[in-house]
Coordinates of C-alpha atoms (C1' of nucleotides) in Angstrom, one line a residue:
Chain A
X6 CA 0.0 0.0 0.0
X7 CA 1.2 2.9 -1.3
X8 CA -0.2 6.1 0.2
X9 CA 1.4 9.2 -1.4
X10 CA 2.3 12.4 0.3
X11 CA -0.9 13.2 0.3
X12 CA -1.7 17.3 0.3
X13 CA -4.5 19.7 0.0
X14 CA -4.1 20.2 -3.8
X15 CA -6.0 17.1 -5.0
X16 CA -9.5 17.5 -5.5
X17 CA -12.2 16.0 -6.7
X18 CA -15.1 18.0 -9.2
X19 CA -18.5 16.9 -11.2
X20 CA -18.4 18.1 -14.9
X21 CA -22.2 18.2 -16.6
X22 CA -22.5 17.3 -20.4
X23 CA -26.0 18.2 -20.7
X24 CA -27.7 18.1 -24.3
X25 CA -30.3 19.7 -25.7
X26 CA -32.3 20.1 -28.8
X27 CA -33.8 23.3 -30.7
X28 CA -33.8 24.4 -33.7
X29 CA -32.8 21.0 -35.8
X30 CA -29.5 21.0 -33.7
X31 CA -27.6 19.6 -30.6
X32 CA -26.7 22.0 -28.7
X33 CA -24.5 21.8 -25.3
X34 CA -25.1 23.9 -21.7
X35 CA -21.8 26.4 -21.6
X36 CA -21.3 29.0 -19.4
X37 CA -19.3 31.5 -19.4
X38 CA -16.4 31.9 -17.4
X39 CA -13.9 35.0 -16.7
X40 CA -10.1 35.0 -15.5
X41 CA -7.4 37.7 -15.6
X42 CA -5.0 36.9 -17.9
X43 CA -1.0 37.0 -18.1
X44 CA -1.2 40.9 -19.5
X45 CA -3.7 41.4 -16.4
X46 CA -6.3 42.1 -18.5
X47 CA -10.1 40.0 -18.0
X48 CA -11.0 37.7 -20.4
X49 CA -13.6 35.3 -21.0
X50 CA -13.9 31.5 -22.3
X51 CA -16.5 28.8 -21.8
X52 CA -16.5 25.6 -19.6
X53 CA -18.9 22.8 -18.8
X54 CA -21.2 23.3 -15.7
X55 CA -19.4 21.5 -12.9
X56 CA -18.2 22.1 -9.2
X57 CA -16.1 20.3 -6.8
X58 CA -17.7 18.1 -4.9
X59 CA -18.1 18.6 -1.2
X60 CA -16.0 16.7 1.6
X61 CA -19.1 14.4 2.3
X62 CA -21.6 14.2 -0.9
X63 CA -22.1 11.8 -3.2
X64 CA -20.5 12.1 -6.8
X65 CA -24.2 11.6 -7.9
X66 CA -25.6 14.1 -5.6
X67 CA -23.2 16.3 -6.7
X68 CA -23.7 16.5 -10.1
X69 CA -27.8 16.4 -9.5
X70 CA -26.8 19.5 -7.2
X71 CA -24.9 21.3 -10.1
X72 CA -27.4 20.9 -12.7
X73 CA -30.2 22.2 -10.5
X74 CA -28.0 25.1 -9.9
X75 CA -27.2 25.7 -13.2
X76 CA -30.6 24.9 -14.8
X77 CA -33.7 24.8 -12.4
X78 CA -34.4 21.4 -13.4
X79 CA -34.4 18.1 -11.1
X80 CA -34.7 14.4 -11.3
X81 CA -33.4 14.2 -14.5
X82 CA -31.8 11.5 -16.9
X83 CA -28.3 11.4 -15.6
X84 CA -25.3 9.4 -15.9
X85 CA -21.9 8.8 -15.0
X86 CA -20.1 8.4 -18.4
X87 CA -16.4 8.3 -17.5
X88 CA -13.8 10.1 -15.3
X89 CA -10.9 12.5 -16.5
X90 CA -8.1 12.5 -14.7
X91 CA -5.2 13.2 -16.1
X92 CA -2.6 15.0 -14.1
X93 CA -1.9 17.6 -17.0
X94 CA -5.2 18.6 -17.7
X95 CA -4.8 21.6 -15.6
X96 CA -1.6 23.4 -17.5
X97 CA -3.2 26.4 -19.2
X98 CA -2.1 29.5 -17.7
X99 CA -6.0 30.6 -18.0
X100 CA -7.3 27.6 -16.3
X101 CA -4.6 27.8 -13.2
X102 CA -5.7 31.8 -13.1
X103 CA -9.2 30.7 -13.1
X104 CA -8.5 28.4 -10.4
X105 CA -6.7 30.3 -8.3
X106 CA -9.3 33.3 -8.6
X107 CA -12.6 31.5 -8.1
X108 CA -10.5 29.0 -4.9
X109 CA -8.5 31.7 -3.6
X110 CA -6.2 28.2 -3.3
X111 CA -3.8 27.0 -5.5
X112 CA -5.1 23.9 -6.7
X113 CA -2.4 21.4 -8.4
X114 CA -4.5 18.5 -9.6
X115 CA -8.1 18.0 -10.1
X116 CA -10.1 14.4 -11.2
X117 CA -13.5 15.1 -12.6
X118 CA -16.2 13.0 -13.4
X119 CA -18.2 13.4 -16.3
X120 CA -21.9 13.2 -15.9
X121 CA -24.1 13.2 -19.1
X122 CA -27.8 14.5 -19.6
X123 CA -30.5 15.5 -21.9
X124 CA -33.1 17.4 -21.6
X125 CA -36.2 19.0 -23.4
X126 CA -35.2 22.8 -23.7
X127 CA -38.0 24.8 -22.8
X128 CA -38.3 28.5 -22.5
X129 CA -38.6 28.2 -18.7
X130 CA -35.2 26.5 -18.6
X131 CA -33.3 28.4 -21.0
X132 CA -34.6 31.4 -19.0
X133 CA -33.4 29.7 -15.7
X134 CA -29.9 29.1 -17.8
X135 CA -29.6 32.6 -19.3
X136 CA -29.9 34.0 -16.0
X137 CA -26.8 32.0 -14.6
X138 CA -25.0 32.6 -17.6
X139 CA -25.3 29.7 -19.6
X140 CA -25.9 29.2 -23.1
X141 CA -26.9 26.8 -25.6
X142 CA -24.3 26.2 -27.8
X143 CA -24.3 23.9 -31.1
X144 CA -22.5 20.5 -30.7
X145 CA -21.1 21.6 -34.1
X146 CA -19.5 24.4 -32.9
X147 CA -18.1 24.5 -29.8
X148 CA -15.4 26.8 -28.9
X149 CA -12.4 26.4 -27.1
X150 CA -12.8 25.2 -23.3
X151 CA -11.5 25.6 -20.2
X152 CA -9.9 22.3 -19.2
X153 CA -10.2 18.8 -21.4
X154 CA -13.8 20.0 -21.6
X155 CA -14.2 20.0 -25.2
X156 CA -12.8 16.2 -24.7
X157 CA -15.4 15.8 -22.2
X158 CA -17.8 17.0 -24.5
X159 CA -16.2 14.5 -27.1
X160 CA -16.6 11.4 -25.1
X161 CA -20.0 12.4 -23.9
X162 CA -21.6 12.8 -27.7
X163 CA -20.0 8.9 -28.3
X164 CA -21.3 7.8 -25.3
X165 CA -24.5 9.8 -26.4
X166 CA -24.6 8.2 -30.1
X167 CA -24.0 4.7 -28.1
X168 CA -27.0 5.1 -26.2
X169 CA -29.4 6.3 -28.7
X170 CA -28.4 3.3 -31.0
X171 CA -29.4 1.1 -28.4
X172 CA -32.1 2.8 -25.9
X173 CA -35.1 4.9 -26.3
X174 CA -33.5 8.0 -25.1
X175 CA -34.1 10.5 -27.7
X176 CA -37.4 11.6 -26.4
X177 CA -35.4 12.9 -23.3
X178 CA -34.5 15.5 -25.9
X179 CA -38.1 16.4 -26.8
X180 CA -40.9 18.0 -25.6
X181 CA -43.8 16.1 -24.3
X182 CA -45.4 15.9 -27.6
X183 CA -43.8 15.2 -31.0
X184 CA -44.4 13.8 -34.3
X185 CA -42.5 11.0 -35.9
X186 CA -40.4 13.2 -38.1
X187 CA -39.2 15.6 -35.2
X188 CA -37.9 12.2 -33.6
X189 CA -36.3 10.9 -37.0
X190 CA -34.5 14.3 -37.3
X191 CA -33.2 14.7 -33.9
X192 CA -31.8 10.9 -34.3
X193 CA -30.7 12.1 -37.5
X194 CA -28.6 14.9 -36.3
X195 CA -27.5 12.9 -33.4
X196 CA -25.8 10.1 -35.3
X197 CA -24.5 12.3 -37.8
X198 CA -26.4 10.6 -40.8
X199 CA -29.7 10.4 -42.7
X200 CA -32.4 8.0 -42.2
X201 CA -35.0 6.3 -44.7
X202 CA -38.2 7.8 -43.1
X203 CA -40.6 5.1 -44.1
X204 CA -38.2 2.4 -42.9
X205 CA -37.6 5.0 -39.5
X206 CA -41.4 5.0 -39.4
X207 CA -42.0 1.3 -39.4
X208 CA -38.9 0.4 -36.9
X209 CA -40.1 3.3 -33.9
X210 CA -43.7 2.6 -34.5
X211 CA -43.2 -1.5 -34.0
X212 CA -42.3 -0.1 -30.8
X213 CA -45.3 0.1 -28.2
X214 CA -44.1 3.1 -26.0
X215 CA -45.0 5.2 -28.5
X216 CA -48.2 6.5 -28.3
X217 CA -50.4 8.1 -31.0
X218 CA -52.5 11.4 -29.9
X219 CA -55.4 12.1 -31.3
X220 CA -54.0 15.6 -31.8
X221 CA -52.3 16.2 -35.2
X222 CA -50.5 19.4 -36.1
X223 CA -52.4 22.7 -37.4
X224 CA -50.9 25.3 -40.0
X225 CA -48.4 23.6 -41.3
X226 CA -47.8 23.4 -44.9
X227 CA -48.4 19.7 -45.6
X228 CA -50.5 16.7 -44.6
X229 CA -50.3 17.3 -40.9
X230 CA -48.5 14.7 -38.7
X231 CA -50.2 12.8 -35.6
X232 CA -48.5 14.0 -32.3
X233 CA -47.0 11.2 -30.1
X234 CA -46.2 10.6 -26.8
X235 CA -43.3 8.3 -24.7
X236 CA -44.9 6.1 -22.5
X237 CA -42.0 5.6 -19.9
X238 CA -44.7 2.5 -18.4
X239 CA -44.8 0.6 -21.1
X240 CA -41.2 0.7 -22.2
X241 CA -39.7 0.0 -18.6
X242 CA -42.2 -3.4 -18.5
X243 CA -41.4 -4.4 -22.2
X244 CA -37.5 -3.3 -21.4
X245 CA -36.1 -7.0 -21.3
X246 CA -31.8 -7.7 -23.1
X247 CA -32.0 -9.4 -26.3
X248 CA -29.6 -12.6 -26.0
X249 CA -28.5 -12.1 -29.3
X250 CA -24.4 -10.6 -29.5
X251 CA -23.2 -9.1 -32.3
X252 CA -19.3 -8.8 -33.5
Chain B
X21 CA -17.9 27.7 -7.4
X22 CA -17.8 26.3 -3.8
X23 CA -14.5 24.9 -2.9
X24 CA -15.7 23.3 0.3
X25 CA -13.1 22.6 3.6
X26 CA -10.7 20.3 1.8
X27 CA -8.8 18.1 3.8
X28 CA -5.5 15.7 3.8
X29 CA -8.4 12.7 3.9
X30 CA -9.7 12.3 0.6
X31 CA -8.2 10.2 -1.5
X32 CA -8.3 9.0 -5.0
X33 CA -7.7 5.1 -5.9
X34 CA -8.1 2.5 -8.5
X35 CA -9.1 -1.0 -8.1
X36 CA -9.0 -3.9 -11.6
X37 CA -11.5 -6.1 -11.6
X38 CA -8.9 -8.7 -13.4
X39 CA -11.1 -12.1 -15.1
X40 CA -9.7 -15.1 -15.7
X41 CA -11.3 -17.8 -17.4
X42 CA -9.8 -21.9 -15.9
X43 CA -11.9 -25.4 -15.8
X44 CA -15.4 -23.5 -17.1
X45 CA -15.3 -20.9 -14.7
X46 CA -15.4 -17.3 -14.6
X47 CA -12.6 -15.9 -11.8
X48 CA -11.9 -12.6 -10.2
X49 CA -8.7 -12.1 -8.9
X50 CA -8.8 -11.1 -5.2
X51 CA -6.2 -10.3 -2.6
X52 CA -6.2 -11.1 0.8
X53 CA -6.0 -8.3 3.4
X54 CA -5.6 -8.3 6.8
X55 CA -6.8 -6.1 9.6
X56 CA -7.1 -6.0 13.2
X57 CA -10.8 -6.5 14.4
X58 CA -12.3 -4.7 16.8
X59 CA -11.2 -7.5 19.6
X60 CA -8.1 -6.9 18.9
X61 CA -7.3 -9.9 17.1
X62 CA -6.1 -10.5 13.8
X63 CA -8.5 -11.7 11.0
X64 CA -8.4 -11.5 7.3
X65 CA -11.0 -10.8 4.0
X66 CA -10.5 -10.3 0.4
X67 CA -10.2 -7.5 -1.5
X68 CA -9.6 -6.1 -5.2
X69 CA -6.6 -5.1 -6.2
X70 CA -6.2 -1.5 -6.2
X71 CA -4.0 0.8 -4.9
X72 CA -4.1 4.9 -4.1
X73 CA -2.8 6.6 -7.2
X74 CA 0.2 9.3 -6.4
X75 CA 0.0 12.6 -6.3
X76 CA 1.4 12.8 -10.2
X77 CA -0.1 9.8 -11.4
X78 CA -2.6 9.2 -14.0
X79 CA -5.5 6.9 -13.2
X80 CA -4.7 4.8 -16.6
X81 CA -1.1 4.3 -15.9
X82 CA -1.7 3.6 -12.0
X83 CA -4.4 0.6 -12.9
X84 CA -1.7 -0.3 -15.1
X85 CA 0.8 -0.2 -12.4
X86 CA -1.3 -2.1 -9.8
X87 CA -2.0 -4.8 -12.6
X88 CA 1.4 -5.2 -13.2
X89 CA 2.8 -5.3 -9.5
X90 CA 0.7 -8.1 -8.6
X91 CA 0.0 -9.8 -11.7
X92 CA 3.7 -9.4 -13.4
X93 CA 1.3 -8.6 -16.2
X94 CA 1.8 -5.8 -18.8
X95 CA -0.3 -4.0 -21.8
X96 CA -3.4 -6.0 -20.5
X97 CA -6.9 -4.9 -22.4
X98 CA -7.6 -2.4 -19.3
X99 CA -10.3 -0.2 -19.3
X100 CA -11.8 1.9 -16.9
X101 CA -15.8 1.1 -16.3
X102 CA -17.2 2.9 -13.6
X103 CA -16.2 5.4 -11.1
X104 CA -17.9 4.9 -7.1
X105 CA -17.6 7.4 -4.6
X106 CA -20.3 7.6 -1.7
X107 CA -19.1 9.0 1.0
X108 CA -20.1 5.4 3.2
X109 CA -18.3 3.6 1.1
X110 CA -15.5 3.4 4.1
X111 CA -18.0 2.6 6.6
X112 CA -17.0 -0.9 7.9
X113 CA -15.2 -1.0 11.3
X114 CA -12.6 -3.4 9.6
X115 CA -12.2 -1.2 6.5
X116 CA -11.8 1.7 8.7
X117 CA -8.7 -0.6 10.8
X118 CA -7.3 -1.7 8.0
X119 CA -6.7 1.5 6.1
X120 CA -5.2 3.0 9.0
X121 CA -3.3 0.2 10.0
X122 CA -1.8 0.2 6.4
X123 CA -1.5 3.9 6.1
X124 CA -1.0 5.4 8.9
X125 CA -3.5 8.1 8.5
X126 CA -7.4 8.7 9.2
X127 CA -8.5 8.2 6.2
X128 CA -12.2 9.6 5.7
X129 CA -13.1 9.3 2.0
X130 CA -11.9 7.0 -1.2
X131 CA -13.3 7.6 -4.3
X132 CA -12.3 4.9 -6.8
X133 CA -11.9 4.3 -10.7
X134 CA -12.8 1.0 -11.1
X135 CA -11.2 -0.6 -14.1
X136 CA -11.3 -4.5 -15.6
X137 CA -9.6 -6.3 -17.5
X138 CA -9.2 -9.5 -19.0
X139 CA -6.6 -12.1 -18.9
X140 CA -5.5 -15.3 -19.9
X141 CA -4.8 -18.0 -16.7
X142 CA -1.6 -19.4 -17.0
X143 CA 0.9 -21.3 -14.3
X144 CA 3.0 -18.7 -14.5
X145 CA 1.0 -15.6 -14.0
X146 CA -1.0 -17.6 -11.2
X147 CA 2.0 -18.1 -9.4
X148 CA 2.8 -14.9 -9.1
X149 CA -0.7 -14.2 -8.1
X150 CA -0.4 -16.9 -5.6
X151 CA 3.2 -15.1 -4.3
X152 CA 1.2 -11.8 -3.6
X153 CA -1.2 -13.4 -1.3
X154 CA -3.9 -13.1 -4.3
X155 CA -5.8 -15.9 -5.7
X156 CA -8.4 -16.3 -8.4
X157 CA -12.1 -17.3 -7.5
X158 CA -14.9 -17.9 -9.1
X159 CA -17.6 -15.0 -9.7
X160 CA -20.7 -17.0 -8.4
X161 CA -18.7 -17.9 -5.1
X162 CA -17.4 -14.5 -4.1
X163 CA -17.1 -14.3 -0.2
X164 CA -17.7 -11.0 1.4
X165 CA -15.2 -8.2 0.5
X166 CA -14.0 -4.9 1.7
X167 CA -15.6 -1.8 1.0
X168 CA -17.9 -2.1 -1.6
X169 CA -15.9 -3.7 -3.8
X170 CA -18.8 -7.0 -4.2
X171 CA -20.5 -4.0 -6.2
X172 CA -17.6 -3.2 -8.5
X173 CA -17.7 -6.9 -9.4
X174 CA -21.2 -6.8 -10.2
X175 CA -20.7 -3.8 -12.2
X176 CA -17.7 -5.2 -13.9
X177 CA -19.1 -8.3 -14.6
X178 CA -22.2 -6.4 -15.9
X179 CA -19.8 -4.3 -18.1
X180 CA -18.0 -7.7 -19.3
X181 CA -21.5 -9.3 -20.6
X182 CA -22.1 -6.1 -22.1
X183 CA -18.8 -6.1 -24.1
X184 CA -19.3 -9.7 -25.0
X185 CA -22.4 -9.4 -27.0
X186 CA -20.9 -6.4 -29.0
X187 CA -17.4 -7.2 -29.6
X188 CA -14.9 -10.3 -29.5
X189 CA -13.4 -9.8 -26.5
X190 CA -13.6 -13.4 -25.7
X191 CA -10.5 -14.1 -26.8
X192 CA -8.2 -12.5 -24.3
X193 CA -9.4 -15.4 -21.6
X194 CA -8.3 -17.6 -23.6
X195 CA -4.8 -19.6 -24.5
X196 CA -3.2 -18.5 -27.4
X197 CA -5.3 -21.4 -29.5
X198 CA -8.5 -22.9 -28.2
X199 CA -11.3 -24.7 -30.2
X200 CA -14.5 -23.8 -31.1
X201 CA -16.1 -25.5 -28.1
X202 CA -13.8 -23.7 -25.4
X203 CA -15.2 -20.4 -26.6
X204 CA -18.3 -21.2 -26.7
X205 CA -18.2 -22.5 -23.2
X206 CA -16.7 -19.4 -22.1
X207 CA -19.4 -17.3 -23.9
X208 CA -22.1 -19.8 -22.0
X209 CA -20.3 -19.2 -18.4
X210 CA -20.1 -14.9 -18.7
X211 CA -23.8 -14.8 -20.2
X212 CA -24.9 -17.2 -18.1
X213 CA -27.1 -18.9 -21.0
X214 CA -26.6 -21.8 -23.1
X215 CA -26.2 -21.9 -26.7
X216 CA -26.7 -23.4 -29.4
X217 CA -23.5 -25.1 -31.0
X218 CA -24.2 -25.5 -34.5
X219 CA -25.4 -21.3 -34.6
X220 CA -22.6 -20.4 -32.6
X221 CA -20.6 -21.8 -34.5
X222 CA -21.4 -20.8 -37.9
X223 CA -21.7 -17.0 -36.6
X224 CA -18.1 -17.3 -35.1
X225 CA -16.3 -19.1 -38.0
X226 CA -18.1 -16.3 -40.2
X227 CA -16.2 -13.6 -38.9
X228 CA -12.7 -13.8 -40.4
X229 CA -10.3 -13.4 -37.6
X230 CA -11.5 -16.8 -36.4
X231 CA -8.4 -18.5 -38.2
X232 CA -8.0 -22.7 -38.0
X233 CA -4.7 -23.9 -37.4
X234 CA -3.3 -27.7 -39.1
X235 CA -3.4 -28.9 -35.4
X236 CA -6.2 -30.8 -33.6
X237 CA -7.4 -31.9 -30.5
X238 CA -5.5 -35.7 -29.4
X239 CA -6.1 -37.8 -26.9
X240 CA -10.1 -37.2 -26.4
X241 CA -12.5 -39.4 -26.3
X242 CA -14.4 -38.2 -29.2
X243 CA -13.8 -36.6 -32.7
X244 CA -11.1 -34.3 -32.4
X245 CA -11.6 -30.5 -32.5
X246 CA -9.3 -28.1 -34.4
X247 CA -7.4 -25.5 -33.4
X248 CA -8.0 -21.8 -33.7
X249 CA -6.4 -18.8 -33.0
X250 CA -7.6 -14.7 -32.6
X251 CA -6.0 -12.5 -35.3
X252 CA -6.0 -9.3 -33.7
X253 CA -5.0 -7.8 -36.8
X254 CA -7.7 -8.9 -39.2
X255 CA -10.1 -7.8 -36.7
X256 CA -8.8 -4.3 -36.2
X257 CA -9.1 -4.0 -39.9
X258 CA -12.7 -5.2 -40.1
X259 CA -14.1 -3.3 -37.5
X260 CA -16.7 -0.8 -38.4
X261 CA -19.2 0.1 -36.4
X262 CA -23.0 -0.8 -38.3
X263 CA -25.1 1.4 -38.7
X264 CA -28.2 0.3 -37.0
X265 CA -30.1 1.3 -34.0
X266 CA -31.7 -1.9 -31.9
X267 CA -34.4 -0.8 -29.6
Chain C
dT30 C1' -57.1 25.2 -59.2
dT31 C1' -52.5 23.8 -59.2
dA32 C1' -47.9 23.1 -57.4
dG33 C1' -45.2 21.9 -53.6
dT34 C1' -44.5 19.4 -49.5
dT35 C1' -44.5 16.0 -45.9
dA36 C1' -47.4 12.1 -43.9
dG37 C1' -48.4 7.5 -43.9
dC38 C1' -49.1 2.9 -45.8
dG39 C1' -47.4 -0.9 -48.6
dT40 C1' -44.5 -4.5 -51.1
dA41 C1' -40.4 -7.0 -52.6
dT42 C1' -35.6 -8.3 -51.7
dT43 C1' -32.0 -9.5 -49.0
dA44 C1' -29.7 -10.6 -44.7
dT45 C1' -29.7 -12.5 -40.1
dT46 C1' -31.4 -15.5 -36.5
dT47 C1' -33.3 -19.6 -34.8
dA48 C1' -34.3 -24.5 -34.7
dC49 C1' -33.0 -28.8 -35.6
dG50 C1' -31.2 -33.2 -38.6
dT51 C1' -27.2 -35.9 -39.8
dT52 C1' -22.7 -37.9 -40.5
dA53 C1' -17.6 -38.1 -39.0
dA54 C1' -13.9 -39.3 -36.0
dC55 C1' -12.2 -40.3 -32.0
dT56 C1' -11.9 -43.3 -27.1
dT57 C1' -13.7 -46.5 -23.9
dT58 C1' -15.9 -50.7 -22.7
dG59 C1' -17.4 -55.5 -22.9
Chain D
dC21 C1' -12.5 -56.1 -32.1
dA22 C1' -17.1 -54.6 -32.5
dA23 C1' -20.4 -51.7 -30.2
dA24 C1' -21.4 -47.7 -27.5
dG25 C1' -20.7 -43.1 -26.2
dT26 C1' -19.2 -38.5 -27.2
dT27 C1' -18.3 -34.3 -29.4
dA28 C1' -17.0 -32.2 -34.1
dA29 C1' -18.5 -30.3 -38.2
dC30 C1' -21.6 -29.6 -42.0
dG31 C1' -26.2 -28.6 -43.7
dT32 C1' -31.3 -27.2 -44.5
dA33 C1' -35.7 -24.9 -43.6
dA34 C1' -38.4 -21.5 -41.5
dA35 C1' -39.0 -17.2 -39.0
dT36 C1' -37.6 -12.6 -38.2
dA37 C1' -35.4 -8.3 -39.2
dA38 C1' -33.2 -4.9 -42.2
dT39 C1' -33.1 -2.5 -46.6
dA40 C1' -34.7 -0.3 -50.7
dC41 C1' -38.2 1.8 -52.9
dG42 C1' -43.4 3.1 -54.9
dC43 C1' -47.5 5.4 -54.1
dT44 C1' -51.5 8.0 -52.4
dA45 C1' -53.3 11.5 -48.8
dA46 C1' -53.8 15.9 -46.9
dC47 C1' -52.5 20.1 -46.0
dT48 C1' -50.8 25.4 -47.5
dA49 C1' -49.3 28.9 -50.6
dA50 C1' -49.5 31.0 -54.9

DNA sequence: TTAGTTAGCGTATTATTTACGTTAACTTTG
DNA sequence: CAAAGTTAACGTAAATAATACGCTAACTAA
């Protein structure tokens, strides 16, 4: 057992990838940070939503905590996708400015873990995230970050595409109504790739969680589309592992 | 950004789940510890092995590390799974002994990067298992373990089935040639089903870095099996993701 | 009224999975 | 040394899923 020389410098943080969808894009929660920089003058980047943890709380807790800081929003779809902890990804002369700023400690090493989550942007949340300075920003075109956080971000969209291709997760991303081309598109611009909508169509419809309103869209330019719904229920009873593997 | 009261006593550590694969079974690789109960006398449990990463360390290369120092083993398939940090993990009055006892120091909290990996049981890497008071057992008969690390073995083994049914991962259990019906076995044992020979073996032979060797089976009591070995190389080239969704 | 657009249903082809029959090649046993 | 027991190895048929398209319906805008 090998215990190092321990000190006060190692801590341990929560880092938020939280998607979203609008406007026929992914977008990621950012918010905006400032730091003095070497010429002394303040400058501003972006970074993921994320705190340290404290000396008692859960790493799960933790990142529930941050996201309900950040965003307003609770019990939400969110998961533990991988841990960064590499001892050089605090190096940049912003990030140990930022550090040292926001601490008032000099911190020499920090392990994060990433946390992953979606949710249905709505104007009451986007308000909520506005006002803490967050923004919405597209997957596509994320600046540069403070940190490995556009890495994070990296390794949360895989572990994102993963999941859709094998879970029912994209109506996370939606509102609580939708119609079967909204869901097509966001899968669409999630795995980076275009879908045959009538083969789309028969594969999500098979499916019995989704639920047909009676409600079809108005105004719209076109045969109007039924409105569906997720039914959470039926999909957590019919939820049972295929035994087949695939390699 | 809330930089809480932090204190010498949290730590950061990794633990391998390492699998073996001997006579049909699935093993962990445990080590035993040994702690001072609250009587005062000495008794002993099992426990992964892990270690506290140092101060400069990265988590990668200290798994790697702890792999190698008691398994003599190096660039093992090692891949980090899972991270678990509740603050009662370190809760047990002889976890609580034994980490000061082999530290020195209160420790308060250890968060962990669980990793697993997958090896290939031979004489000589078991005995130096066996030298480093570690020995292999079988998942179903796990005794009681420090910490939480029964969960991480759940998880791990959760996270090995997983892996199975998407890739051929198989293969690093096993000797460096095995027949058809050895990896099918092994397959049977981690999924905990049983399968059909003739299909699983026309879907294995399919895939083309299944390649037979000249040799066969001798000495068995039946018609003898050929010979196969992994070609990591032919896989690496074949590998591309498909492109479908299952849900 | 017509043109443009997406919704929604259907069909044919191909690939994959599943279920199971049968012969081949070895050792052990009587 | 023949018969019995065992697993290897190949094959076939049916069911299921994936893929590639064709076509009509229902709306708005012009």
């Amino acid at each position: 057992m090998n215990l190092p020389g321990r000190n006060i410098n190692l801590h341990i943080s929560v880092d938020c990838v939280i998607f979203g969808f609008s406007t026929n894009q992914l977008k990621v929660l950012l918010i905006k940070r400032a730091y003095t920089n070497t010429s002394g003058t303040l400058s501003n980047d972006h970074k993921l939503p994320g705190d340290f943890i404290a000396i008692k709380e859960d790493l799960d807790l933790a990142a529930s905590r941050t996201l309900e800081e950040l965003t307003g929003l609770k019990d939400i779809y969110l998961q533990q996708f991988a841990f960064f902890g590499r001892p050089d990804r605090i190096s940049k002369s912003m990030d140990i400015a930022w550090l040292t700023e926001t601490t008032g400690h000099k911190i020499q090493r920090v392990v994060t873990a990433a946390y992953y989550s979606l949710i249905n942007i709505t104007d009451t949340n986007s308000d909520f995230a506005i006002k803490n300075n967050a923004t919405w920003i597209d997957v596509k075109q994320v600046p540069d970050l403070a940190f490995d956080h556009a890495t994070i971000i990296t390794n949360g969209l895989a572990h994102l595409q993963l999941t859709l291709r094998n879970e029912p997760i994209g109506f996370e991303l939606l509102p609580e109504k939708f119609t079967v081309r909204e869901l097509q598109t966001l899968y669409e611009v999630i795995l980076d790739c275009s879908l045959d909508n009538r083969n789309f169509r028969k594969k999500i419809l098979k499916s019995t969680y989704m639920v047909q309103l009676e409600e079809k869209q108005s105004g719209v330019a076109h045969k109007p589309a039924y409105y569906y719904r997720f039914d959470r229920n039926i999909y957590e009873k019919h939820k049972k592992e295929s035994l087949g593997f695939n390699f």
